[in-house]
Short mmCIF file of C-alpha atoms in Angstrom, two decimals:
data_model
loop_
_atom_site.label_atom_id
_atom_site.label_comp_id
_atom_site.label_asym_id
_atom_site.label_seq_id
_atom_site.Cartn_x
_atom_site.Cartn_y
_atom_site.Cartn_z
CA MET A 10 32.97 112.64 -210.83
CA MET A 11 36.09 113.43 -212.18
CA LEU A 12 35.24 116.69 -214.11
CA ALA A 13 33.90 118.16 -211.82
CA GLU A 14 37.78 117.94 -209.96
CA LEU A 15 39.21 118.74 -213.05
CA PHE A 16 36.83 121.81 -213.15
CA PHE A 17 36.79 122.98 -209.00
CA ALA A 18 40.77 122.44 -209.75
CA GLY A 19 41.10 124.72 -212.84
CA PHE A 20 39.17 126.71 -210.53
CA LEU A 21 41.97 127.33 -208.33
CA THR A 22 44.54 127.47 -210.72
CA LEU A 23 42.65 130.08 -212.18
CA ALA A 24 41.93 132.59 -208.52
CA PRO A 25 43.64 135.30 -207.95
CA PRO A 26 46.19 135.19 -205.24
CA ALA A 27 44.83 135.72 -201.77
CA ALA A 28 46.19 139.44 -200.84
CA ARG A 29 49.20 139.37 -198.70
CA VAL A 30 49.22 141.47 -195.44
CA PRO A 31 53.01 142.32 -194.74
CA PHE A 32 53.84 141.57 -191.07
CA ALA A 33 53.59 145.24 -189.22
CA ALA A 34 55.41 145.17 -185.66
CA PRO A 35 53.21 147.72 -183.04
CA ALA A 36 54.76 151.05 -182.89
CA ARG A 37 54.56 151.56 -178.71
CA VAL A 38 54.18 148.56 -176.60
CA VAL A 39 52.47 150.66 -173.43
CA THR A 40 53.04 148.21 -170.71
CA LEU A 41 55.59 145.69 -170.04
CA SER A 42 53.78 143.12 -168.40
CA SER A 43 50.06 141.27 -169.06
CA VAL A 44 49.11 142.04 -165.09
CA ASP A 45 47.69 145.82 -164.15
CA PRO A 46 48.52 146.03 -160.55
CA CYS A 47 45.78 149.06 -160.48
CA ARG A 48 42.79 146.65 -160.55
CA VAL A 49 43.80 144.08 -157.76
CA TYR A 50 42.44 145.03 -154.57
CA GLY A 51 40.54 142.83 -152.43
CA SER A 52 41.33 139.20 -150.34
CA ILE A 53 44.31 138.50 -151.33
CA PHE A 54 46.69 135.44 -150.37
CA LEU A 55 50.22 135.35 -150.82
CA GLU A 56 52.10 132.30 -152.00
CA THR A 57 55.74 131.45 -151.35
CA ASP A 58 55.89 128.09 -152.14
CA PRO A 59 57.82 128.66 -156.10
CA ARG A 60 55.67 125.15 -157.24
CA ARG A 61 52.50 126.83 -157.31
CA ARG A 62 53.54 129.95 -158.83
CA ASN A 63 51.42 128.47 -161.71
CA GLN A 64 48.34 128.82 -160.37
CA CYS A 65 49.03 132.55 -159.14
CA PHE A 66 47.36 135.35 -160.80
CA ALA A 67 50.73 137.53 -160.85
CA ILE A 68 53.93 137.09 -159.42
CA VAL A 69 54.88 140.74 -157.15
CA TYR A 70 58.29 141.80 -155.61
CA VAL A 71 58.18 143.50 -152.01
CA GLU A 72 60.09 146.82 -153.02
CA PRO A 73 62.20 147.89 -150.15
CA GLU A 74 62.43 151.20 -151.32
CA THR A 75 59.25 153.89 -151.65
CA ALA A 76 59.85 154.91 -154.90
CA PHE A 77 60.78 152.41 -157.14
CA THR A 78 57.77 150.72 -156.63
CA ASN A 79 54.52 150.16 -158.59
CA LEU A 80 51.82 150.28 -156.59
CA MET A 81 51.67 151.39 -152.69
CA VAL A 82 49.73 148.36 -150.42
CA TYR A 83 47.68 149.31 -147.43
CA LYS A 84 46.59 146.33 -145.27
CA GLU A 85 43.24 146.25 -144.48
CA ASP A 86 41.92 144.10 -141.68
CA ASN A 87 37.96 144.23 -143.35
CA LYS A 88 37.88 142.61 -146.85
CA LEU A 89 34.78 145.04 -147.30
CA PHE A 90 36.78 148.17 -147.24
CA ALA A 91 39.32 146.50 -149.23
CA ASP A 92 37.68 148.35 -152.74
CA GLN A 93 39.95 150.12 -154.34
CA ALA A 94 43.24 149.71 -155.79
CA GLY A 95 46.20 149.03 -152.99
CA LEU A 96 43.65 148.45 -150.37
CA TRP A 97 44.25 144.36 -149.48
CA ALA A 98 42.51 142.40 -147.44
CA PHE A 99 45.06 139.44 -146.62
CA THR A 100 43.62 135.55 -145.83
CA ASP A 101 45.19 132.33 -145.00
CA ALA A 102 42.11 130.76 -146.83
CA ARG A 103 43.81 130.28 -150.42
CA ASP A 104 41.07 128.51 -152.55
CA PHE A 105 39.09 131.36 -150.79
CA ALA A 106 40.92 134.39 -151.79
CA ASP A 107 39.75 137.04 -154.56
CA TYR A 108 44.07 137.33 -155.81
CA ARG A 109 46.39 134.20 -155.11
CA ILE A 110 49.37 136.70 -155.76
CA PHE A 111 53.13 134.76 -155.43
CA VAL A 112 55.64 136.55 -153.45
CA THR A 113 59.47 136.56 -154.91
CA GLU A 114 63.22 137.47 -154.00
CA ASN A 115 64.32 138.20 -157.88
CA ARG A 116 62.73 141.40 -158.68
CA ASN A 117 63.47 140.21 -162.76
CA LEU A 118 60.59 137.89 -162.48
CA ALA A 119 57.81 139.58 -161.00
CA ASP A 120 54.65 141.53 -162.85
CA PHE A 121 54.80 144.20 -160.46
CA THR A 122 56.50 145.49 -157.82
CA ILE A 123 54.65 146.30 -154.29
CA HIS A 124 55.31 148.14 -151.03
CA TYR A 125 54.11 148.32 -147.66
CA THR A 126 52.50 151.74 -146.17
CA ASP A 127 51.42 152.78 -143.05
CA VAL A 128 48.52 155.36 -144.08
CA ARG A 129 45.88 154.36 -146.11
CA SER A 130 45.61 157.45 -148.08
CA TYR A 131 49.05 156.78 -149.53
CA ALA A 132 47.89 153.49 -151.24
CA GLY A 133 46.95 152.75 -154.20
CA CYS A 134 49.00 153.15 -157.93
CA ARG A 135 52.23 154.96 -158.69
CA PRO A 136 52.52 157.38 -161.92
CA GLN A 137 55.22 155.75 -163.92
#
């Protein structure tokens, strides 16, 4: 038993060292947040209670100007027609919504910004 332990200890000391890979930072970061606003559509529940912020999919800021927004949102009346980016059907039932989104007053805390539009064809992602 003792001989086996001595053999394995000697084997570990004679084994070549593990290859070390230097840390390499990514050359370019594509997005600043982990949430892609172009994938959010369907039934949406807007959360305003800060205590439930951690239960939400994303944090948004409602931008008053069209020029500085990430996503143009059109309010659909029927969930079946909310099938593309920016087409949102708002619901009052938190548990039956496709996405729970927290609305913040602070733009710096938001994952992305939205602006409401009255024209359905304007809804969708804005090029950045």
